[in-house]
Coordinates of C-alpha atoms in Angstrom, one line a residue:
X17 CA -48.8 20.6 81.0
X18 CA -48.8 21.4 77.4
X19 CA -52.2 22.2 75.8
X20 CA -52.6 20.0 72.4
X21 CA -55.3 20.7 69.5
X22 CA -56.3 17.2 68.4
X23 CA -57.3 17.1 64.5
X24 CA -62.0 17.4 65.7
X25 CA -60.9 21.4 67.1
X26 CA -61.1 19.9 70.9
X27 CA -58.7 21.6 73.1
X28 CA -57.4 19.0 76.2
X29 CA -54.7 18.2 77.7
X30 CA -51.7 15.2 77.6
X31 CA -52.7 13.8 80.8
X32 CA -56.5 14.2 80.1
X33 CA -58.0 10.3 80.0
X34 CA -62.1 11.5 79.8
X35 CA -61.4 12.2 75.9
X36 CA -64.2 11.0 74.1
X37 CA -61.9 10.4 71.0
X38 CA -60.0 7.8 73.0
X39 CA -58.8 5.3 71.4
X40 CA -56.5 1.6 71.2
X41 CA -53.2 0.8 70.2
X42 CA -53.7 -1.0 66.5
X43 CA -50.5 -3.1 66.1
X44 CA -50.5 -2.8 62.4
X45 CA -49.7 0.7 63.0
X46 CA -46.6 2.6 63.6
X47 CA -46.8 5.3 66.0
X48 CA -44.9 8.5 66.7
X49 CA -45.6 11.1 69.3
X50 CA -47.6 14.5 68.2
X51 CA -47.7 18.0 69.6
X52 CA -49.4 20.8 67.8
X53 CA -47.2 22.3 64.8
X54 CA -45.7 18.9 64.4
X55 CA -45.0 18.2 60.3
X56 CA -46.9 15.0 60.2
X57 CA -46.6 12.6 56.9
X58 CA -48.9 12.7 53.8
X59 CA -51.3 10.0 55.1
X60 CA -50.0 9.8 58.6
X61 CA -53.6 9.0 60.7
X62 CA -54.0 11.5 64.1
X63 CA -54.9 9.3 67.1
X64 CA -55.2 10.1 71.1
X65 CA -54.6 7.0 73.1
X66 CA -53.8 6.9 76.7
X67 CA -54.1 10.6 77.5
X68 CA -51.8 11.4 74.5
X69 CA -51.9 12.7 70.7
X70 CA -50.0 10.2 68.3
X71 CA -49.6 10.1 64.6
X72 CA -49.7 7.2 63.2
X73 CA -48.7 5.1 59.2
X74 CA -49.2 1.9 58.4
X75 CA -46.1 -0.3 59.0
X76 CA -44.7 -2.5 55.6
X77 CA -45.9 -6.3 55.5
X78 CA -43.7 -8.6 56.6
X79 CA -41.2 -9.6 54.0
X80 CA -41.6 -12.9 52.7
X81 CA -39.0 -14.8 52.0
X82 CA -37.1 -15.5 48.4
X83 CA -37.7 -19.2 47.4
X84 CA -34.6 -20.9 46.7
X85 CA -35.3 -21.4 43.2
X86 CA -36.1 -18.0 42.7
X87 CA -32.6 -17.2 43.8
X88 CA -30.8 -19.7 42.1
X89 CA -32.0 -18.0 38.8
X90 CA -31.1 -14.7 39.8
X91 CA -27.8 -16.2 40.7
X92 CA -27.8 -17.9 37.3
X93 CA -28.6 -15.2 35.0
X94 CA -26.2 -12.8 36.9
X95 CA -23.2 -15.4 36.5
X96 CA -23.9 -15.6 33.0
X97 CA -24.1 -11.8 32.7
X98 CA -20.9 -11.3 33.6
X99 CA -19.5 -14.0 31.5
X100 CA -21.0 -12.8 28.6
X101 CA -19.2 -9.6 29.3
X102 CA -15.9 -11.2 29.6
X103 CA -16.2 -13.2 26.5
X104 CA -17.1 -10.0 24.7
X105 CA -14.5 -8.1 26.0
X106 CA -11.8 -10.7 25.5
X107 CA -13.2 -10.8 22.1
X108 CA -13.0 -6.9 20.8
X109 CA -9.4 -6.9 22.6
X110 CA -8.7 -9.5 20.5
X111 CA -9.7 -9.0 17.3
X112 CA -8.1 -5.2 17.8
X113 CA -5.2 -6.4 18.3
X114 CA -5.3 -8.7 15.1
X115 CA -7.4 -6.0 12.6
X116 CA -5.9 -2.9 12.3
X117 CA -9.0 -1.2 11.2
X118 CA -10.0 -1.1 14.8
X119 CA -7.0 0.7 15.4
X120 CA -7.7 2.7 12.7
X121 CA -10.6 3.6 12.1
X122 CA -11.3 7.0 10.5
X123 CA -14.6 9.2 10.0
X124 CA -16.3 6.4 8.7
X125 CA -15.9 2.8 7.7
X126 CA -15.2 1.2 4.3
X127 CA -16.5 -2.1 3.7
X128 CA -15.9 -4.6 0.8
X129 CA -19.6 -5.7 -0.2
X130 CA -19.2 -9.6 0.4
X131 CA -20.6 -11.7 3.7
X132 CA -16.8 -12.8 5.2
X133 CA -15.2 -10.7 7.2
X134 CA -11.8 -12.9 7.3
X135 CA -8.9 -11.3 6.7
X136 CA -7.2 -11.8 3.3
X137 CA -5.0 -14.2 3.1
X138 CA -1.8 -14.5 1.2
X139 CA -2.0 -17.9 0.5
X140 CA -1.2 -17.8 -3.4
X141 CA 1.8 -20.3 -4.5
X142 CA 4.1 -19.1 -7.3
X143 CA 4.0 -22.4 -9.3
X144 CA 0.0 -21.2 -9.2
X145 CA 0.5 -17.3 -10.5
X146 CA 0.6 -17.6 -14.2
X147 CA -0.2 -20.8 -15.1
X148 CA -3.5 -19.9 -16.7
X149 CA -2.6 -17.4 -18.7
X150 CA -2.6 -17.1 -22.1
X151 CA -0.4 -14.3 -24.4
X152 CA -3.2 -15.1 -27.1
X153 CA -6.1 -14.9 -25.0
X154 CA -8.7 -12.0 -25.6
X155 CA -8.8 -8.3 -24.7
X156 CA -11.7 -6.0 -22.7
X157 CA -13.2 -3.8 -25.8
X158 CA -14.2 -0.7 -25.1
X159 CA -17.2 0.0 -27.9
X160 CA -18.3 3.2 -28.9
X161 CA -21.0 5.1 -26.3
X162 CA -24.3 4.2 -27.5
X163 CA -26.3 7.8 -28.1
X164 CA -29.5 6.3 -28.7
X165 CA -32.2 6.3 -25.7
X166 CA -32.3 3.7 -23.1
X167 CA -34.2 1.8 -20.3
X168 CA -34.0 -0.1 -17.2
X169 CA -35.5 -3.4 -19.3
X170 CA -33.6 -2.7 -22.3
X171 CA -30.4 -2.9 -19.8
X172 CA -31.6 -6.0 -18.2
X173 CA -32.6 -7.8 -21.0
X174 CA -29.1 -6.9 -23.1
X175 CA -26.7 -7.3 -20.2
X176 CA -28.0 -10.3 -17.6
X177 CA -26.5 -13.2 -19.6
X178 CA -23.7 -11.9 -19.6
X179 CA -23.4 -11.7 -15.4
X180 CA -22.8 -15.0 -13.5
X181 CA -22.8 -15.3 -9.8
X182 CA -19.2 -16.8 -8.7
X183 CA -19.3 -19.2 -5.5
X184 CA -16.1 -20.3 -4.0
X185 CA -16.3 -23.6 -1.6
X186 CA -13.3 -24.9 0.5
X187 CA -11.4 -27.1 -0.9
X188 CA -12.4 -30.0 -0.2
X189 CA -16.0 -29.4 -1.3
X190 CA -18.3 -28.8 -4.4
X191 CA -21.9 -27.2 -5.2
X192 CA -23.0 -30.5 -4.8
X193 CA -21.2 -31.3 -1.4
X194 CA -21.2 -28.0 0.7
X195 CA -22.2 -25.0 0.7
X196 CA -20.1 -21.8 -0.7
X197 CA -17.6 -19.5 2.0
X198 CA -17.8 -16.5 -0.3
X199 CA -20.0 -15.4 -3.5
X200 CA -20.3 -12.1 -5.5
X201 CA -20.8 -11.8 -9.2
X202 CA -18.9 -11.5 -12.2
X203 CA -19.1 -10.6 -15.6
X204 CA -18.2 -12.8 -18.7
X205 CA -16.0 -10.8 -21.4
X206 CA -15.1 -13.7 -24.0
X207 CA -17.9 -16.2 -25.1
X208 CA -14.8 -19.3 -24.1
X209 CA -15.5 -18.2 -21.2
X210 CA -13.4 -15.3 -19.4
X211 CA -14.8 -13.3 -16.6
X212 CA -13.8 -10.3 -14.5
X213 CA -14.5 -10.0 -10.9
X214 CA -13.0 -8.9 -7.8
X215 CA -10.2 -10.2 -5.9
X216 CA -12.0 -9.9 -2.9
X217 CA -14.3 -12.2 -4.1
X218 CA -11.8 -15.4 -4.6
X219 CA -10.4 -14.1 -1.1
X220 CA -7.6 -13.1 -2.9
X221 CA -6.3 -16.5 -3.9
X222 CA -5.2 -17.9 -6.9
X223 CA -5.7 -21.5 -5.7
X224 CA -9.3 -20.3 -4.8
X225 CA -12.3 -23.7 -5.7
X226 CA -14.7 -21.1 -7.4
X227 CA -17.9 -21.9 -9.5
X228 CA -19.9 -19.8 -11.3
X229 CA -23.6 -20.0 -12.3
X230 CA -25.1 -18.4 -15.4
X231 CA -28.8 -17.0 -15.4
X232 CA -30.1 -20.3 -16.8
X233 CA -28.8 -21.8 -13.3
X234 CA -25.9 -24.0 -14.9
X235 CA -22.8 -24.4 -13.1
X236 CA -19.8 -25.0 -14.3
X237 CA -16.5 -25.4 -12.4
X238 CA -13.3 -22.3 -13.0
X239 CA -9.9 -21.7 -12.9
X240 CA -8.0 -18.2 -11.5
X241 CA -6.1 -16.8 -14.4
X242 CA -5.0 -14.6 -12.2
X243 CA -5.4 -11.2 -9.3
X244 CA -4.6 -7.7 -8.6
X245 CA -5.3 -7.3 -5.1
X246 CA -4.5 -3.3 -5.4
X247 CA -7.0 -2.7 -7.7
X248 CA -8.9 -5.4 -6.5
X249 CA -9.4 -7.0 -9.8
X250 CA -9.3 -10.9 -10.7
X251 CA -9.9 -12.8 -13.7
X252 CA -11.7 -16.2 -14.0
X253 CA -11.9 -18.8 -16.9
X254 CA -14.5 -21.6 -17.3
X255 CA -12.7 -24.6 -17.4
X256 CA -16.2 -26.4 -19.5
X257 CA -16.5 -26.1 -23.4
X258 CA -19.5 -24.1 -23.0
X259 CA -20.9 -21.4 -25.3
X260 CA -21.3 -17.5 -23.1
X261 CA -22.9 -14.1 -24.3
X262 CA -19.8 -11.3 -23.5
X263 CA -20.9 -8.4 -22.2
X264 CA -20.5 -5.1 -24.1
X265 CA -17.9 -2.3 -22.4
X266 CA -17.7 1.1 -22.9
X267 CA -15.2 4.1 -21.9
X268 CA -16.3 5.2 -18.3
X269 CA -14.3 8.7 -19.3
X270 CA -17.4 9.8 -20.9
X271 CA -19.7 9.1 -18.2
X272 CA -21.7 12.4 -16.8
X273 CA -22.7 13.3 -12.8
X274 CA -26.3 12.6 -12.3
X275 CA -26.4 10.1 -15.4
X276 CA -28.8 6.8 -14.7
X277 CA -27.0 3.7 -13.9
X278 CA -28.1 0.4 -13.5
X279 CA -26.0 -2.8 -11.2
X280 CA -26.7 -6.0 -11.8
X281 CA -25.8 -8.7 -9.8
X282 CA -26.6 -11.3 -6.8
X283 CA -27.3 -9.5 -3.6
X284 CA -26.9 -11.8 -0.8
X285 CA -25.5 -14.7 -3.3
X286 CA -26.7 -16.9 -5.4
X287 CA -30.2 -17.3 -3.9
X288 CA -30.8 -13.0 -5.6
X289 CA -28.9 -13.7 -8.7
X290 CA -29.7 -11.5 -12.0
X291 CA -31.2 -9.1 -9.3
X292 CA -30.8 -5.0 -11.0
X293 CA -31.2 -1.7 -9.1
X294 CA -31.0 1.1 -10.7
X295 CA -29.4 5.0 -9.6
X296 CA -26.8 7.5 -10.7
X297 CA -23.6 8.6 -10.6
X298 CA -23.0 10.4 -7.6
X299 CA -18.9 11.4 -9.0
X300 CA -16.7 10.5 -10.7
X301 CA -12.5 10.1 -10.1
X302 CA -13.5 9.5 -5.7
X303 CA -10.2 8.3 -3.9
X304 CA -11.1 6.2 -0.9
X305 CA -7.9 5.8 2.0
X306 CA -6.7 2.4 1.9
X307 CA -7.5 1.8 -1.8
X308 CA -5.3 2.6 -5.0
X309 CA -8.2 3.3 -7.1
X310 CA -9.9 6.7 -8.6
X311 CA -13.9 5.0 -8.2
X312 CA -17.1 6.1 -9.8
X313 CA -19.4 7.2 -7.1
X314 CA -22.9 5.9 -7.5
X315 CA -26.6 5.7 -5.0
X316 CA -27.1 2.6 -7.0
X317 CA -27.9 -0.2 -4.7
X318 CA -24.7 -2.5 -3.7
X319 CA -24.9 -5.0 -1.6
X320 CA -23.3 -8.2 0.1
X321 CA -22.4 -10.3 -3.2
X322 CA -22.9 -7.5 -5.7
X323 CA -18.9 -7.3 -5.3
X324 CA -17.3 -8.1 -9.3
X325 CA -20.3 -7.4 -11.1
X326 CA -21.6 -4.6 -13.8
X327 CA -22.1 -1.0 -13.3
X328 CA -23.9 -0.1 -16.8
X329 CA -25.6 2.4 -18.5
X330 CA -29.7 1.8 -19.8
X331 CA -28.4 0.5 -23.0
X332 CA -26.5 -2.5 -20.7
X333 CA -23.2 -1.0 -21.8
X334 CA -20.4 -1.7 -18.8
X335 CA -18.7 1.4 -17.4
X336 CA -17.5 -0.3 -14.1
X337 CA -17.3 -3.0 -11.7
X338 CA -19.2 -2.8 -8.4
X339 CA -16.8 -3.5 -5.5
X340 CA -16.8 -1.2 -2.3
X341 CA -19.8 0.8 -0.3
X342 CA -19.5 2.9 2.9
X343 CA -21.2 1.4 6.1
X344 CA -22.4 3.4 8.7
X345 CA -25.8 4.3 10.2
X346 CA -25.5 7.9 9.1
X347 CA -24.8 7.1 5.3
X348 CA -27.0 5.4 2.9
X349 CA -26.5 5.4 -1.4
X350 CA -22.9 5.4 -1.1
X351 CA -21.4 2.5 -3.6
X352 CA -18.3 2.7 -5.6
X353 CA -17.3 1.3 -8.9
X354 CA -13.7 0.7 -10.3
X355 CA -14.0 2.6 -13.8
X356 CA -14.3 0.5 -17.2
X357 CA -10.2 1.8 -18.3
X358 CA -8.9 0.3 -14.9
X359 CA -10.7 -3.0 -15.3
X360 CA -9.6 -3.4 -19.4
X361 CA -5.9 -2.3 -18.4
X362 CA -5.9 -4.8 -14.9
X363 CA -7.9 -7.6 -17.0
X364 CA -6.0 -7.3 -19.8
X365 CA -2.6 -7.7 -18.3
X366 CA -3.8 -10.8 -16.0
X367 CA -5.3 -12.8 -19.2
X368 CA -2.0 -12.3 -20.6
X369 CA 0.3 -12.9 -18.0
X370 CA -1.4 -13.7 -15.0
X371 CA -0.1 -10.3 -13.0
X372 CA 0.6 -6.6 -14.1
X373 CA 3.1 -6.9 -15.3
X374 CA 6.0 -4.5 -15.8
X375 CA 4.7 -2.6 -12.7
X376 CA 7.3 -0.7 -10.6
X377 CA 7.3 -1.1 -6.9
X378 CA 9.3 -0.2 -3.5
X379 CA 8.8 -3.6 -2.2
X380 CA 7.4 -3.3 1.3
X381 CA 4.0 -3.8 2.6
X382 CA 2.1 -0.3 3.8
X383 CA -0.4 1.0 5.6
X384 CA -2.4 4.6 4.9
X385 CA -2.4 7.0 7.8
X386 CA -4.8 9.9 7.0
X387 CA -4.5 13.4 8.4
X388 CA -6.8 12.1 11.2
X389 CA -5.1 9.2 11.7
X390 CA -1.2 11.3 12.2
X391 CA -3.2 13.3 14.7
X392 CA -4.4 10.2 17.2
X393 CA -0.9 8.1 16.5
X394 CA 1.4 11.4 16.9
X395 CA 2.7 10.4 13.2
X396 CA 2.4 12.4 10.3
X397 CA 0.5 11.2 7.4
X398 CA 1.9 8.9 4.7
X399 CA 2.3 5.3 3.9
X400 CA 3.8 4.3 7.2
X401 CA 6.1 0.8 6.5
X402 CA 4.9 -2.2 8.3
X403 CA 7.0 -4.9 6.4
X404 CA 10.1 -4.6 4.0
X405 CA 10.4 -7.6 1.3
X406 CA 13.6 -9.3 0.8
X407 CA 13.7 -8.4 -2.5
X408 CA 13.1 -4.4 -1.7
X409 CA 16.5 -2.1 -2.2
X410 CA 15.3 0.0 1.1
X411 CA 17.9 -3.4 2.5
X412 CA 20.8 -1.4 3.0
X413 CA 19.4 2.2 3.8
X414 CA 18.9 3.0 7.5
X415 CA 15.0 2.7 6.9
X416 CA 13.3 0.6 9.1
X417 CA 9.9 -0.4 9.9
X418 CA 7.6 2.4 11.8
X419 CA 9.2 5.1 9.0
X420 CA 6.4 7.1 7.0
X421 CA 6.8 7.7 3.2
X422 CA 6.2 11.7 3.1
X423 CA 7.6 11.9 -0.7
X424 CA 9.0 10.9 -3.7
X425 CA 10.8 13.0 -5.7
X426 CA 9.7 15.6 -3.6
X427 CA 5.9 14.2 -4.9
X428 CA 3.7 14.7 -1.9
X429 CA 2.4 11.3 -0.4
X430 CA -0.5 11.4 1.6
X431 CA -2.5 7.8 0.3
X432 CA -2.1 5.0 -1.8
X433 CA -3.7 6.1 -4.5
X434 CA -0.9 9.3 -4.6
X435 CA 2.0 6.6 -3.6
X436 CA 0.7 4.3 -6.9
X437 CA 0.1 7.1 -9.1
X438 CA 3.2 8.7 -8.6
X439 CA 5.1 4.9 -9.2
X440 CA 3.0 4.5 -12.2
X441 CA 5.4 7.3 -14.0
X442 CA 8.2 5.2 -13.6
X443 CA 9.2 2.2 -14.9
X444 CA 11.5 -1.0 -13.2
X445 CA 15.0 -0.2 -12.4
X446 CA 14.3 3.6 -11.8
X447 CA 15.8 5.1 -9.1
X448 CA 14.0 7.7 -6.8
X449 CA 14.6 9.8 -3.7
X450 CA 11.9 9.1 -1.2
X451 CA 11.3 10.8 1.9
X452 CA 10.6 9.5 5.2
X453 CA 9.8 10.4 9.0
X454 CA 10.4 8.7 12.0
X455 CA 8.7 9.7 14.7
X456 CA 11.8 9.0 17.9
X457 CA 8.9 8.6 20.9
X458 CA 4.9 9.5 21.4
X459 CA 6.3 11.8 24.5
X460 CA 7.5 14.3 22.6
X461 CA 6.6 14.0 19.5
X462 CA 10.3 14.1 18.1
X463 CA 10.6 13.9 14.2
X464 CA 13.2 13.1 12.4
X465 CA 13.0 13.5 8.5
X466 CA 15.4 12.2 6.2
X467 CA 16.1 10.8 2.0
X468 CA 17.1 7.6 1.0
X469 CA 17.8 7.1 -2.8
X470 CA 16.2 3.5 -4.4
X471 CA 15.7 1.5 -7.2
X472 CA 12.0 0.3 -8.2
X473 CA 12.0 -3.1 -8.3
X474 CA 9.4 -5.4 -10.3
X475 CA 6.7 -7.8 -9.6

């Protein structure tokens, strides 16, 4: 016999059946034997029944059972779950395979202002390139730097004639027929009608359907003169008899750090045209990797169809041309502007005749691997060669695709804006010793540097 303490202090024993405390079996209970010392459960209830101490907890409710309906949703939704997570997997494979910027991607992202993501397309015809141009046809100015004092409204009021929002349709449509594919802005720099934007914003197409629409909201129909897609710079001319207000231009070599700016332009398209923000400039001569250009740093706001239009001081004088900004959640008042000299030497040249001309080139098509970059490829940074032309004197040479461009003339490349600057002291016909590196296998890293001598070839 073993004597039990039940929870009233009463001392008894198992087999004892006079207990005053006695008490039934409740079958919504669940009952486990007790002897004193036992570790009973937070809530457990202390019973004696039939000449014994239990401890008992409430057993769960019977489960009910799942309607059917109920689990044919839960089926539903779970199916399309997981095919949602396919498609979007099959999807960023995809489009990684297709964009190299997902291969690439370095400490942050670069993003040409406008709403298409498309990749450019080369889709320009030769009997196209040229045909509007004209060896007559007007120059960018570059007027003296106005001294005197200046304003947001007196910049507004001077310079928004003279910006236009540029539309480009398919090509079987109109503004009156569908609806635009890409917009941005540009600015008019003749009154018959000339106007400079970005390439990006006629997708980089000669044959591109573009319209433009002044600040009065008329719309008139233009023509590509012609496009520089490595400075990103395109020229448009209004193919109405129409009368326009040219904007003013000015050197952007005497701009200052920390000197108010003003962009104005159509945020968004058409719907925001003549919208202005106002900043500063950030810098000045900022190289970006992937793009030829020295920019003019700026917190002014640029946004999605701000691409091709001013950059300006408070007396509505142009300095530059809005084209790039840096995405990322952990940046903000970061737009770039190609400077007023690049845009009147790149304009000038594609009024006249249709390309820039005279410009030396290796004839290949690149792409920039940064110091980052080298490190996560095991390549070493340069202009790596993803395409030789047919017309390129690298034919011949034991270069091949894969090779990096390291130098030329023992000129450090690391970018395309070294690779063009350093071209841009020669002329067509030169011949140069360029340095490459091919890298023989990932495994082991093996390099093999060597020279090739080659004539620059022209556009």
């Amino acid at each position: 016999q073993q004597n039990i303490t039940n929870p009233y202090g009463q001392q008894d024993t198992a087999e004892s059946s006079n207990n005053p405390y006695e008490q039934q079996f409740d079958p919504n209970l669940t009952y486990f034997p007790y002897y004193n010392g036992t570790p009973v459960p937070y809530g457990a209830i202390t019973q004696y029944i039939n000449g014994k101490w239990y401890y008992a907890i409430k057993g769960s409710d019977p489960k009910r059972k799942m309607a059917l309906s109920v689990k044919m949703l839960i089926v539903i939704i779970i199916t399309m779950a997981v095919a949602l997570t396919v498609a979007l997997f099959w999807w960023s494979s995809s489009t990684a395979k297709n964009n190299d910027s997902f291969k690439w991607d370095d400490f942050f992202k670069y993003q040409l202002p406008n709403d298409n993501s498309q990749k450019d397309k080369d889709k320009s015809s030769s009997s196209v390139i040229g045909k509007y141009a004209d060896p007559n046809g007007p120059e960018i100015l570059l007027e003296k730097w106005d001294m005197s004092s200046g304003s947001t409204e007196k910049a507004y009021e001077k310079l928004s004639v003279s910006v236009v929002s540029v539309s480009v349709y398919k090509s079987e449509y109109t503004p009156q027929t569908g609806t635009p594919y890409l917009e941005g802005t540009g600015i008019v720099i003749s009154k018959d009608g000339y106007i400079v934007t970005n390439s990006h914003v006629i997708n980089n197409d000669n044959q591109s359907n573009v319209y433009i629409t002044t600040k009065d909201n008329d719309v008139f129909s233009a023509v590509v003169v012609g496009n520089d897609t490595r400075t990103d710079i395109a020229v448009l001319k209004c193919s109405e008899n129409t009368q326009f207000f040219p904007a003013e231009f000015t050197s952007s070599e005497n701009l200052k750090v920390g000197q108010d700016v003003v962009a104005i332009g159509s945020p968004g398209g058409s719907g925001y045209s003549s919208s202005i923000t106002k900043g500063i400039v950030s810098a000045l001569n900022r190289t970006l990797s992937g793009n030829a250009n020295a920019y003019i740093q700026t917190d002014t706001a640029i946004n999605p169809g701000n691409s091709g239009g001013p950059l300006a001081t408070l007396n509505g004088q142009v300095v530059g041309i809005n084209t790039i900004k840096i995405v990322d959640t952990q940046y903000e008042g970061m737009g770039f502007a190609i400077p007023s000299v690049t845009v009147k030497e790149i304009a000038d040249n594609l009024i006249k005749h249709g390309i820039v001309k005279d410009r030396p080139q290796l004839g290949i098509v690149g792409r920039e691997i940064s110091e980052t970059m080298a490190k996560s490829a095991s390549k070493v940074s340069g202009i790596e060669i993803i395409q030789i032309n047919n017309d390129s004197t690298f034919h011949g040479t034991k270069v091949k695709t894969g090779d990096v461009i390291t130098k030329i003339d023992g000129m450090e490349i690391h970018s395309f804006y070294e690779l063009f600057s350093v071209l841009d002291n020669y002329a067509i016909g030169d011949t140069v010793t360029v340095t490459l590196c091919r890298t023989e296998s990932k495994d082991n890293n093996q390099q093999d540097y060597f020279t090739v001598d080659v004539v620059l070839i022209g556009n």
